XYZ file of C-alpha atoms in Angstrom:
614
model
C -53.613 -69.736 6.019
C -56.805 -70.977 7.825
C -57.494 -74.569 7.092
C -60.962 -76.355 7.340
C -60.523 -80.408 6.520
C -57.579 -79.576 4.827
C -56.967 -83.082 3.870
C -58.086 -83.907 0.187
C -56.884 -86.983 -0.115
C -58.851 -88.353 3.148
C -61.725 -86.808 1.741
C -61.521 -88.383 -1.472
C -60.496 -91.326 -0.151
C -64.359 -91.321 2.184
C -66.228 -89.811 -0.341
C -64.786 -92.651 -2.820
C -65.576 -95.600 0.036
C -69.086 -93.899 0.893
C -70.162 -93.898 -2.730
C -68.340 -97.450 -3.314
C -71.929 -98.800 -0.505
C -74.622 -97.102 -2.485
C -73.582 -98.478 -5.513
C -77.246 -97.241 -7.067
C -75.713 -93.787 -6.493
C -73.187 -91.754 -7.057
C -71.970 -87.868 -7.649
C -70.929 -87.557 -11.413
C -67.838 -86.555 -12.364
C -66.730 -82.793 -11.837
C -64.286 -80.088 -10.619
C -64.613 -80.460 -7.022
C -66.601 -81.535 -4.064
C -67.356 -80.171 -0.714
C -66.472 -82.475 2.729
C -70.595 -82.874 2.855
C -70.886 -84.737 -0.297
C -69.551 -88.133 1.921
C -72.233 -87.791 4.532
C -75.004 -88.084 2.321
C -77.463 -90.755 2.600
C -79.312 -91.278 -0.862
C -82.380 -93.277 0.798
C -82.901 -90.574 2.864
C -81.314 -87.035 1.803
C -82.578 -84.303 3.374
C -84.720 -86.007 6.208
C -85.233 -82.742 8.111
C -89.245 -80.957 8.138
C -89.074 -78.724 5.575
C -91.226 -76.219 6.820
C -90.137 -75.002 10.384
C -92.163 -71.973 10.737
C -95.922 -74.458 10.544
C -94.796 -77.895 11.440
C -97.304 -81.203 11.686
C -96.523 -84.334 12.879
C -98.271 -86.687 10.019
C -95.741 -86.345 7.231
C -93.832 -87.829 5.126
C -90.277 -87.235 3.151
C -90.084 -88.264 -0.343
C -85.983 -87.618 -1.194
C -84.168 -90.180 -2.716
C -83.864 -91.919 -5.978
C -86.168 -91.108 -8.475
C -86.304 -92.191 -12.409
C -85.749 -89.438 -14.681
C -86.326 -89.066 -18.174
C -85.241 -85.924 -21.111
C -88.028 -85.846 -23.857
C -88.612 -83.371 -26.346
C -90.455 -80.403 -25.148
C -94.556 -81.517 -25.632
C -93.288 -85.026 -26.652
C -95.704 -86.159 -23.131
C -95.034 -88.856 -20.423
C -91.825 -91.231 -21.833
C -92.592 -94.754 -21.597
C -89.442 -95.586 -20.937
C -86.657 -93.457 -18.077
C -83.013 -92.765 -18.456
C -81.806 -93.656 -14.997
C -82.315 -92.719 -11.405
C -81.572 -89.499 -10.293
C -81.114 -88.111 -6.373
C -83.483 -85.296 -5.530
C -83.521 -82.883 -4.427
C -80.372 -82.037 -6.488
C -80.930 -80.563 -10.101
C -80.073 -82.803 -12.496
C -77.249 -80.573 -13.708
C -75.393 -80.954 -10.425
C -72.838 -84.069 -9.205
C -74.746 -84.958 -6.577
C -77.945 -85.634 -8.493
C -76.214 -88.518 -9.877
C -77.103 -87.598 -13.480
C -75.149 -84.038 -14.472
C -76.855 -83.623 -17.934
C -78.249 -80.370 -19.206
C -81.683 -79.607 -20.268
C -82.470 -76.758 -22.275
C -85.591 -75.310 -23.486
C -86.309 -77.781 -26.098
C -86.484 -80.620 -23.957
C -88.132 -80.985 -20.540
C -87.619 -83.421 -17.386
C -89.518 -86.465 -16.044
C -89.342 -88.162 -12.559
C -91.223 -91.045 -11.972
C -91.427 -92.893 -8.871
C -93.923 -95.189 -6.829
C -94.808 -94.663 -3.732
C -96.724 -96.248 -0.528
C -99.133 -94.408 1.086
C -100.231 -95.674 4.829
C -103.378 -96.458 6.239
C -102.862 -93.509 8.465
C -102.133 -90.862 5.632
C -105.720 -91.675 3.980
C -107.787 -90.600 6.510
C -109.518 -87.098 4.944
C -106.709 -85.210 2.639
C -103.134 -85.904 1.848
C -100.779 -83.099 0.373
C -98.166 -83.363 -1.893
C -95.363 -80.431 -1.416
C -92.441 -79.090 -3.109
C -90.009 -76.560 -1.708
C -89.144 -75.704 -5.197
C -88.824 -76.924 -9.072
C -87.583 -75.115 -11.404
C -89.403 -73.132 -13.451
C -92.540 -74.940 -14.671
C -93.981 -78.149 -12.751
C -97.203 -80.638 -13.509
C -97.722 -83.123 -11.418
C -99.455 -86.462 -11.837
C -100.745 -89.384 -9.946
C -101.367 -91.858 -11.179
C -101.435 -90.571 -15.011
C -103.688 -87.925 -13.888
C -102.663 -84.257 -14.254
C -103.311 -82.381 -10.688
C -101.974 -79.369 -11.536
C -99.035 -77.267 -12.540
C -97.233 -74.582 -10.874
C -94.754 -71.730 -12.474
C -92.075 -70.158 -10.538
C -88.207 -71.719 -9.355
C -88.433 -70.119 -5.944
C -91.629 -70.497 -4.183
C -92.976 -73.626 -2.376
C -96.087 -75.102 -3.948
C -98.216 -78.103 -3.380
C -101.178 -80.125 -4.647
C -104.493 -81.463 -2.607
C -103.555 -85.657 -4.201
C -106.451 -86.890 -2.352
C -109.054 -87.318 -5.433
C -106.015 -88.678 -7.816
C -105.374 -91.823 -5.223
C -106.372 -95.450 -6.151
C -107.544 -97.852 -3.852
C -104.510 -100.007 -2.480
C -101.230 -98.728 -1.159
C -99.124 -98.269 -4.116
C -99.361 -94.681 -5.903
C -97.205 -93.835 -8.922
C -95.706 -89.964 -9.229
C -94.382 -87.918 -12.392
C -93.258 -84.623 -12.813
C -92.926 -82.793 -15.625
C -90.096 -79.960 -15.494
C -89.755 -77.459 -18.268
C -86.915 -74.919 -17.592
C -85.778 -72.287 -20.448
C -83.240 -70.741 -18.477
C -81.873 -67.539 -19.404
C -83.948 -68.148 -23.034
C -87.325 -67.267 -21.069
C -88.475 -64.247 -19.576
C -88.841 -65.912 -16.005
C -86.660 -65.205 -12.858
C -83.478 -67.181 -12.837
C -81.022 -65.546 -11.019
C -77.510 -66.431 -12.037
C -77.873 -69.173 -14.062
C -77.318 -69.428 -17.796
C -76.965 -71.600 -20.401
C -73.238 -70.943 -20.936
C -71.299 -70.454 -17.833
C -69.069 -67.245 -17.332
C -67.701 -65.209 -15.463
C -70.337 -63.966 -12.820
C -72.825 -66.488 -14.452
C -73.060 -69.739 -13.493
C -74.565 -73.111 -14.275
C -78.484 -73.888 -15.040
C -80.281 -75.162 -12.231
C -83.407 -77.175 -13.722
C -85.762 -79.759 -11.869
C -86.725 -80.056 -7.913
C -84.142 -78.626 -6.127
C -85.557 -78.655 -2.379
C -87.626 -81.296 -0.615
C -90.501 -83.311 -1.538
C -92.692 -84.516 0.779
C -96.770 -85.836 1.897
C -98.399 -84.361 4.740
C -101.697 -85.521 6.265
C -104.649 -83.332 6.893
C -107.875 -83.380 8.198
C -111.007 -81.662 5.391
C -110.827 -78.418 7.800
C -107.175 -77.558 7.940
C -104.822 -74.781 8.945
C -103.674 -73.224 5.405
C -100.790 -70.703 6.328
C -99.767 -68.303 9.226
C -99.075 -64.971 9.690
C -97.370 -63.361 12.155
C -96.620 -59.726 12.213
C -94.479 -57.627 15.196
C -95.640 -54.236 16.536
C -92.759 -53.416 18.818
C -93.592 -49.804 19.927
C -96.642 -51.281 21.157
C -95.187 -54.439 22.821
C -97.788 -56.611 20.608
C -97.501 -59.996 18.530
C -100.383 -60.369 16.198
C -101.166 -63.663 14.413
C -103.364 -64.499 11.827
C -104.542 -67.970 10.702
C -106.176 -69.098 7.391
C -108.278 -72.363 7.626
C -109.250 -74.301 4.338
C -113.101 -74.964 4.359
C -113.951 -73.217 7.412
C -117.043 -73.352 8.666
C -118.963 -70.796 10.835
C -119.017 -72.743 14.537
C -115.382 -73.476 14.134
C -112.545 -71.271 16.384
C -108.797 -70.492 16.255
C -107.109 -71.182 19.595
C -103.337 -69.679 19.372
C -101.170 -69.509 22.225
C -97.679 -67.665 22.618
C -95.260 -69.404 24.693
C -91.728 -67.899 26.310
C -89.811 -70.388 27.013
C -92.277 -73.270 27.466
C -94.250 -70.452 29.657
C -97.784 -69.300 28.402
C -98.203 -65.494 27.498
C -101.302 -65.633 26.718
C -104.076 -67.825 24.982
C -107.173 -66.089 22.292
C -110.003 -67.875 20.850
C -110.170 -65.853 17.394
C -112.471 -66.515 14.074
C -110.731 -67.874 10.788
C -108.783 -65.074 9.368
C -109.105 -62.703 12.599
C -106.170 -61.375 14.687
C -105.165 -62.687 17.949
C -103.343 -59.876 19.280
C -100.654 -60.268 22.467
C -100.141 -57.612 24.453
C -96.604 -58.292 25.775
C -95.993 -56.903 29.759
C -92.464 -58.053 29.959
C -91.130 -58.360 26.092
C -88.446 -60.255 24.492
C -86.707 -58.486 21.989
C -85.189 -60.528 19.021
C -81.428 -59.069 18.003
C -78.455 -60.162 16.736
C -77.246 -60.615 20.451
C -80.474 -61.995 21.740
C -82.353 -63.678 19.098
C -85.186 -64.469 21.255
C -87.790 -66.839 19.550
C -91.620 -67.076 20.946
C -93.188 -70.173 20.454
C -96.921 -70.666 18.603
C -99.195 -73.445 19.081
C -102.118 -72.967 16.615
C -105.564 -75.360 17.408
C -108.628 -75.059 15.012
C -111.676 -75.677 17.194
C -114.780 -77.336 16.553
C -116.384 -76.905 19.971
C -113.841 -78.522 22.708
C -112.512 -81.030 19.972
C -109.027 -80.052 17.992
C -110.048 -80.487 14.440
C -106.421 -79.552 13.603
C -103.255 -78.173 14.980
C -100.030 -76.433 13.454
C -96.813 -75.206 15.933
C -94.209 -72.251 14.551
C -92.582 -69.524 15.978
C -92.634 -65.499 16.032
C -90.315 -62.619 17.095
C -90.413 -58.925 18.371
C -88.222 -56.987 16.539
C -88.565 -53.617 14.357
C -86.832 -52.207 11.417
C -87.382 -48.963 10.476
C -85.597 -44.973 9.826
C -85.061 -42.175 11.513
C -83.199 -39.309 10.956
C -80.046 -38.624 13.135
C -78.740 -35.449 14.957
C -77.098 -34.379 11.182
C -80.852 -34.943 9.606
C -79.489 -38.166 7.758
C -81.811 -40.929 7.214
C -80.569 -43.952 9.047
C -81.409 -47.880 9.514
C -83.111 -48.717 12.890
C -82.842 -52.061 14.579
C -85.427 -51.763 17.434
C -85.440 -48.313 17.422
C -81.698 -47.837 17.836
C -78.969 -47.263 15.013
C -77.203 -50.842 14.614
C -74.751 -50.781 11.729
C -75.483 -53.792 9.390
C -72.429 -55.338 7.732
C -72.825 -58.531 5.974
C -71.562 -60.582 3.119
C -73.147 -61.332 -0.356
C -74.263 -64.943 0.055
C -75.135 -66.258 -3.392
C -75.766 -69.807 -2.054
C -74.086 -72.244 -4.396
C -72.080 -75.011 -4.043
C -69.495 -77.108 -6.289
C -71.447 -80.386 -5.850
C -74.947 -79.669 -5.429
C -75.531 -76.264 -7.181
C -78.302 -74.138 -5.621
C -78.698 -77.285 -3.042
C -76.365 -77.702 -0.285
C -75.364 -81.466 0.372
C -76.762 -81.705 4.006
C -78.187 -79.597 6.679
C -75.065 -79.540 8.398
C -73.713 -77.804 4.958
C -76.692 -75.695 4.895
C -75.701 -74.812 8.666
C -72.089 -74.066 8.124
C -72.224 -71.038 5.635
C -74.177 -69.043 8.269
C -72.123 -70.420 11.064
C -68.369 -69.006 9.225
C -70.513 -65.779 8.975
C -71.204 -65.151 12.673
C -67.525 -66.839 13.052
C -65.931 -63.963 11.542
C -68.250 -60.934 13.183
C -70.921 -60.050 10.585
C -74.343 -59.849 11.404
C -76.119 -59.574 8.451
C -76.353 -61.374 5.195
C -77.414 -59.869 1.669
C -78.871 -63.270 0.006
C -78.106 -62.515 -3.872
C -81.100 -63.390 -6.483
C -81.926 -66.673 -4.570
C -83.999 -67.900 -2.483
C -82.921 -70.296 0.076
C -84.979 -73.128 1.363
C -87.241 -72.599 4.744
C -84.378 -74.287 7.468
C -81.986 -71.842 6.329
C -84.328 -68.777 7.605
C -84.887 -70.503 10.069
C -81.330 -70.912 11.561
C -81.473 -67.365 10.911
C -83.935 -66.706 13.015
C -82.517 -68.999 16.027
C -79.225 -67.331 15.498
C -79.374 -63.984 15.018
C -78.476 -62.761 11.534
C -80.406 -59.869 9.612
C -81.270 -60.578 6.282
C -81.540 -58.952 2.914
C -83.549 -60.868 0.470
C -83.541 -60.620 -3.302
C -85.535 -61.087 -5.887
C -84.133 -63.252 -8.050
C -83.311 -60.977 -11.511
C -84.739 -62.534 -15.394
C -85.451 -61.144 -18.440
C -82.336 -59.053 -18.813
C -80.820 -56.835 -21.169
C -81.434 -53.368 -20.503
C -78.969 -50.662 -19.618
C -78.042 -49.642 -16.417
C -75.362 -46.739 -15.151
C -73.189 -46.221 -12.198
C -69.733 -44.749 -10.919
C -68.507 -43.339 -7.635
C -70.105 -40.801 -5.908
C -72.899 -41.366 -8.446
C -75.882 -43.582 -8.217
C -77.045 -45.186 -11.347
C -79.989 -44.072 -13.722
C -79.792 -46.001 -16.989
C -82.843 -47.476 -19.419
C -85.694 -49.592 -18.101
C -86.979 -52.922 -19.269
C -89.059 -53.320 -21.601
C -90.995 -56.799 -20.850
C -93.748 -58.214 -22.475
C -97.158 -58.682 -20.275
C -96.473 -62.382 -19.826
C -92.838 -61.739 -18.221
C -94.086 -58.721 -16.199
C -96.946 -60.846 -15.080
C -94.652 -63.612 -14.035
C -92.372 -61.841 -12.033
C -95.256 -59.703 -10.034
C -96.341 -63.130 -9.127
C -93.196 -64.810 -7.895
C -92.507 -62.077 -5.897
C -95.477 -61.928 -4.144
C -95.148 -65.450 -4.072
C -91.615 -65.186 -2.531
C -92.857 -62.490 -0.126
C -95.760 -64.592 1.304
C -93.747 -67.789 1.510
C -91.083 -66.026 3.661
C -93.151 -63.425 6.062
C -92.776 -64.845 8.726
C -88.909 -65.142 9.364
C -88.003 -62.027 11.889
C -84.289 -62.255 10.195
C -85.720 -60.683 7.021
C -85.445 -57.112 7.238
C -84.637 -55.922 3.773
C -86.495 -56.680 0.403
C -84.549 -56.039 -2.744
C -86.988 -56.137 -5.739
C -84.094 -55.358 -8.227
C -80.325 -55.413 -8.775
C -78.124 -53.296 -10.913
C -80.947 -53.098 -13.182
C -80.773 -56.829 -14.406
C -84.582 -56.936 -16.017
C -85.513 -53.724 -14.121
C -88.812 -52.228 -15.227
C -92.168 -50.344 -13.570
C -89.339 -49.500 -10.868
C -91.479 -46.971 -9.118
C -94.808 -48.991 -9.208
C -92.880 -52.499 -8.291
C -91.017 -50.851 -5.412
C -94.508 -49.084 -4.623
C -96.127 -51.984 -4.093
C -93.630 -53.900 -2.051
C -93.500 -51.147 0.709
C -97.417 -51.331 0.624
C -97.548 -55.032 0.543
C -95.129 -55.532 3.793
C -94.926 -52.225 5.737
C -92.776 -54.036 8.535
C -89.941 -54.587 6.315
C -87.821 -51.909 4.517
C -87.740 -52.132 0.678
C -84.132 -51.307 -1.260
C -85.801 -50.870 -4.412
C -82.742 -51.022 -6.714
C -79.420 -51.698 -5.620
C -77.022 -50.496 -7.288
C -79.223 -50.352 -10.613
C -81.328 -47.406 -11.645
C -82.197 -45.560 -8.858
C -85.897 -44.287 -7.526
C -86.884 -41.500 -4.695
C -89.603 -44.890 -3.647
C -88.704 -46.852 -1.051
C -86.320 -46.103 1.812
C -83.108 -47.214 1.328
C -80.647 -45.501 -1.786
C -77.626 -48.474 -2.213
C -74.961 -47.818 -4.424
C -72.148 -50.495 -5.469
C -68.371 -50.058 -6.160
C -65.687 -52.438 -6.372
C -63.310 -52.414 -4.766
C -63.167 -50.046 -2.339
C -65.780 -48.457 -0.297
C -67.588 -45.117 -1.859
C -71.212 -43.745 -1.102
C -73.399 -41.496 -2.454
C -73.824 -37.349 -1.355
C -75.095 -37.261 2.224
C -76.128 -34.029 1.927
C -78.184 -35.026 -1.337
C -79.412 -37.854 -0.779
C -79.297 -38.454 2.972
C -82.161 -36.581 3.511
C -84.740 -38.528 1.260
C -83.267 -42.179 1.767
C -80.898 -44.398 3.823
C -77.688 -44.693 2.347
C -76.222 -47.998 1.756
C -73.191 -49.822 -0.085
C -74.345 -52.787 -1.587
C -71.773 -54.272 -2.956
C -68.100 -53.734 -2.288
C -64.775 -55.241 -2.098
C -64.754 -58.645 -4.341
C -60.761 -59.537 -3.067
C -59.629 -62.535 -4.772
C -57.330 -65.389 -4.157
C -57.594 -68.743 -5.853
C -56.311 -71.532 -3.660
C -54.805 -74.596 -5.384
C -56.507 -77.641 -5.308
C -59.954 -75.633 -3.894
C -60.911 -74.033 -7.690
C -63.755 -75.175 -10.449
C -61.023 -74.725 -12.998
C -57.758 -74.938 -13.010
C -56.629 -71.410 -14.371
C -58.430 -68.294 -15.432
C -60.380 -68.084 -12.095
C -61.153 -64.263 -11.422
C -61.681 -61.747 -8.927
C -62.572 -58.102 -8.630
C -58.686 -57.370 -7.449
C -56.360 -61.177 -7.105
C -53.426 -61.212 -4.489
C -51.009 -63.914 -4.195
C -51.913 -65.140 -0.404
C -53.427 -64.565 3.056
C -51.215 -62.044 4.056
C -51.468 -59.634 0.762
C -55.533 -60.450 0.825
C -55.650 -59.612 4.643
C -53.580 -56.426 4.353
C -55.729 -55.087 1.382
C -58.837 -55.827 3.557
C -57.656 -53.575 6.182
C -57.222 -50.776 4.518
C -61.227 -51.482 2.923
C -62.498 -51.280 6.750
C -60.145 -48.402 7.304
C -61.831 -46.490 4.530
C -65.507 -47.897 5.277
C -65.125 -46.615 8.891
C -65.073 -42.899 8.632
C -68.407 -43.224 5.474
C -70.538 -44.442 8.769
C -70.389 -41.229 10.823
C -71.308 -39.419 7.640
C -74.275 -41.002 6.412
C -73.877 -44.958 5.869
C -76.146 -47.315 7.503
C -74.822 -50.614 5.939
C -72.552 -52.286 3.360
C -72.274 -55.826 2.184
C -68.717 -57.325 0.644
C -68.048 -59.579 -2.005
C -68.410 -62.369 -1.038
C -69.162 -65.667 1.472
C -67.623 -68.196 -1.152
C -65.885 -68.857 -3.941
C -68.435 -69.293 -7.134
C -67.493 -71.313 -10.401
C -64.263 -68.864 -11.665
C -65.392 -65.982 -9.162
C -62.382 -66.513 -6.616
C -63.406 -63.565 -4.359
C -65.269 -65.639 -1.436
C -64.448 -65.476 1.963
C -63.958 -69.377 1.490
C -63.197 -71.161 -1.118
C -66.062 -72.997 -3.170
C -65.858 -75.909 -1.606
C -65.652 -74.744 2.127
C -62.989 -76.363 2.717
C -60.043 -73.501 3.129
C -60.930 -70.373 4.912
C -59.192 -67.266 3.295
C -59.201 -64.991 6.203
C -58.524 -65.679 10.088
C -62.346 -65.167 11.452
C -60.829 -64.119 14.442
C -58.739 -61.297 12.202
C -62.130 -60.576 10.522
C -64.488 -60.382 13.993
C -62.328 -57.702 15.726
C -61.771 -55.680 11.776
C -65.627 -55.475 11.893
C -66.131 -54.748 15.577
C -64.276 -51.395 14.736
C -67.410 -50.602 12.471
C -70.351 -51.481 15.517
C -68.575 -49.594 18.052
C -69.502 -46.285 15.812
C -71.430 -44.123 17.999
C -74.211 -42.014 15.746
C -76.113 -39.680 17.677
C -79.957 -39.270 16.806
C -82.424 -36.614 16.663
């Protein structure tokens, strides 16, 4: 067997001597720990910019130790706190320090003070949150400056009025999180864990942080690839404009201008591309952006990101099947289901480097896509995406379940829809846009999955309707494996645990025909599990070689589906979760299940598939 750190009692023994210095900190008790959970730093967790795709240089991170408070649910701001707790890590996790639940009775406080510089004062100052979950209000200083629903879109507040004169600031939040007792998107979480349902997630669970600004300042980006015509097109939105004022954006190669436009607020630059970069999986070529607002000759403001040329799209092949493009060429996609939890820190990984590693493993053993599962990762990890070359499918995460849903090989499903009230339909139309404009511009996203096996399904044909509409350079799988719809252009079936798909020859003409979900092999590992016994798995084997053997004979019996109509499948799973023991690795990274090496020449067989087109 394939062992990473494979030495528990060294990393016990460092975790147990890193916590023994910050003795204002440390993870709570609980079933296991990944290696990470030693490196971090609870004065400064999470240092990295949070937003890579629109970076500044006046900013400041506001991880660390916070107070925290549990009052009843309209009870208003304690007087008094319960402790200090480590954010960004949900108060239900180890690492946060705390590990209590909440509940939709109660809600959560952090309070802490702050210092804001001289140099931060200077016109506006911003207050940002990669993400709280579900409801936030924020105050400064006692005062209420607004409150934001949703647990997977970044948000932030314009703190500028709210300051007092002097350095020191004061900061609460106020967290209310039902869970899976509201109507709003949650994912997996739920108030009793089990089986494929895991632990709540309530509270900020990605970075905080201040950034600087001048009155007239960039808002947000967007960047948009047109590959048959070799053009980049960029779009900036300026907060309080004003009519003499100009967009300078610049595309750089390298370091190397491509070209330089002087555009109004809200008007294209477009970038007509004589010698393009393509962005791949084997080249995942990365243009630079430097974006100046102008007043005259003077830079009022300026943001710096990144863009791509790449294309996703269908076409049928020489058989008249729909199939998946990758810059204009048939590229198999075949990628793991990455749920994105960990033992210690829940929906947050305990460092960058941790962040880092999941996607690393995943190129490791030959895959080149990734299906992320009803989460939402933070910014970075699109971003490493991006600079690496991985193709991504992003969910929606799923709420507001309950409704019926129907599927068996060879058959896709067609069960009841949803019935939600205004106030949860409303909600999840505006995460999802919310979702879909926080994450545009990350060339790895090629995929958007509104719904999954029906969980909360409803309006499929207007909700998948408006998706292709709102993002036509993306493809849309409207329901995977849940109840299925003629809108959109991908048809995805799931099947555990071998590899089925639906009728070619019925469905291959209207839609691309994917496997969603497959496989699910399990094997716990002793010493690597959140509990000691009743862990499951879609099919358990006894060790590597069993688990290895059973996985050849899957990507024996995926390989002749391709030729016949398949365009991608995704397998069950990167990790370990909770009692799910069908990951890849195990929960806590630290024992890899499979040889990678084993696994990259298995899924080379599947790549090397020659489809001819129309």
């Amino acid at each position: 067997m394939k062992l990473l750190f494979f030495v528990p009692l060294l990393v016990v023994a460092l975790v147990a001597s890193t916590f023994a210095q910050q003795a204002s900190w440390r993870p709570v008790d609980t079933k296991i720990l990944s290696p990470w959970a030693a490196e971090i730093d609870p004065a400064n967790p999470h240092p990295e910019y949070p937003r890579p795709q629109m970076t500044r240089e006046d900013w400041v991170n506001l991880n660390g130790l916070w107070n925290y408070a549990l009052a009843p649910k309209g009870a208003g701001m304690p007087e008094a706190y319960a402790g200090e707790i480590l954010v960004p890590f949900a108060i239900e996790s180890a690492l946060s320090g705390v590990g209590k639940t909440v509940g939709k009775d109660q809600e959560l406080w952090y309070f802490r003070e702050i210092e804001i510089d001289r140099s931060l004062r200077r016109e506006k100052l911003l207050l940002h949150f990669g993400a709280v979950d579900w409801e936030a209000e924020v105050f400064v200083n006692g005062q209420s400056v607004g409150t934001h629903q949703g647990g997977y879109d970044p948000f932030y507040f314009d703190i500028s009025e709210a300051l007092q004169s002097g350095k020191t600031q004061s900061l609460a939040i106020r967290v209310w999180d039902p869970t899976d007792e509201g109507p709003q998107p949650r994912g997996k979480q739920v108030n009793e864990p089990r089986g494929i349902w895991y632990t709540p997630v309530t509270g900020i669970w990605q970075t905080v942080w201040l950034e600087a600004v001048p009155e007239h300042h960039i808002r947000s980006l967007k960047n948009t690839p047109d590959f048959d015509n070799k053009q980049i097109r960029v779009q900036a939105d300026v907060a309080g404009a004003t009519a003499g004022q100009r967009l300078r954006i610049r595309l750089l190669a390298d370091g190397t201008p491509v070209g330089e436009q002087l555009v109004a607020n809200q008007e294209e630059a477009v970038f007509m591309l004589d010698a393009p970069q393509v962005w791949s999986p084997e080249n995942p070529f990365l243009y630079d952006l430097e974006v100046a607002l102008m007043d005259g000759k003077k830079v009022v403001d300026q943001v710096n990101g990144y863009t791509a040329l790449r294309k996703i799209s269908t076409a049928r092949d020489a058989n008249g099947i729909q199939r998946m493009l990758l810059n204009n060429e048939f590229v198999f996609q075949y990628g793991p289901l990455d749920q994105g939890w960990w033992p210690d820190g829940l929906y947050t990984a305990p460092t960058e480097e941790a962040l880092l590693f999941d996607i690393e493993k995943t190129l490791d053993m030959g895959f080149n896509m990734i299906r992320k599962h009803v989460k939402v990762e933070p910014a970075r990890w699109y971003y490493h995406c991006d600079r690496m070359g991985v193709l991504v499918w992003q969910d929606m995460p799923s709420g507001d379940m309950g409704n019926r849903w129907e599927s068996r090989p060879g058959v896709i499903g067609k069960g009841t829809e949803k019935d939600r009230t205004p106030e949860s339909e409303a909600i999840f139309r505006k995460e999802w846009k919310a979702i879909m404009d926080a994450n545009y511009n990350f060339p790895s996203i090629v995929v958007w999955v509104p719904f999954n096996e029906a969980w909360g399904q409803f309006d499929t044909e207007e909700i998948v309707e408006w998706t292709v509409d709102y993002d036509p350079s993306r493809l849309v799988n409207g329901a995977s494996g849940g109840n299925y719809t003629l809108k959109g252009q991908i048809m995805d079936m799931h099947n555990y645990p071998d590899p089925v798909m639906p009728d070619p020859q019925i469905w291959g003409d209207q839609q691309v025909i994917v496997l969603g979900e497959y496989g699910g092999l399990g094997l716990p590992v002793d010493g690597h599990t959140w509990q000691e016994k009743d862990n499951w798995g879609y099919q358990s084997f006894k060790n590597e070689t069993e688990l290895q053997e059973r996985y050849s004979r899957l990507i024996q019996d995926l390989k002749p589906l391709i030729p016949k109509g398949l365009s991608a499948a995704i397998y069950t799973q990167t990790t370990d979760v909770e009692v799910e023991v069908n990951g890849l690795m195990t929960y806590d990274r630290e024992v890899i299940k499979f040889d990678p090496a084993f696994l990259r020449n298995k899924h080379q067989e599947l790549y090397t598939i020659k489809i001819p087109m129309k």
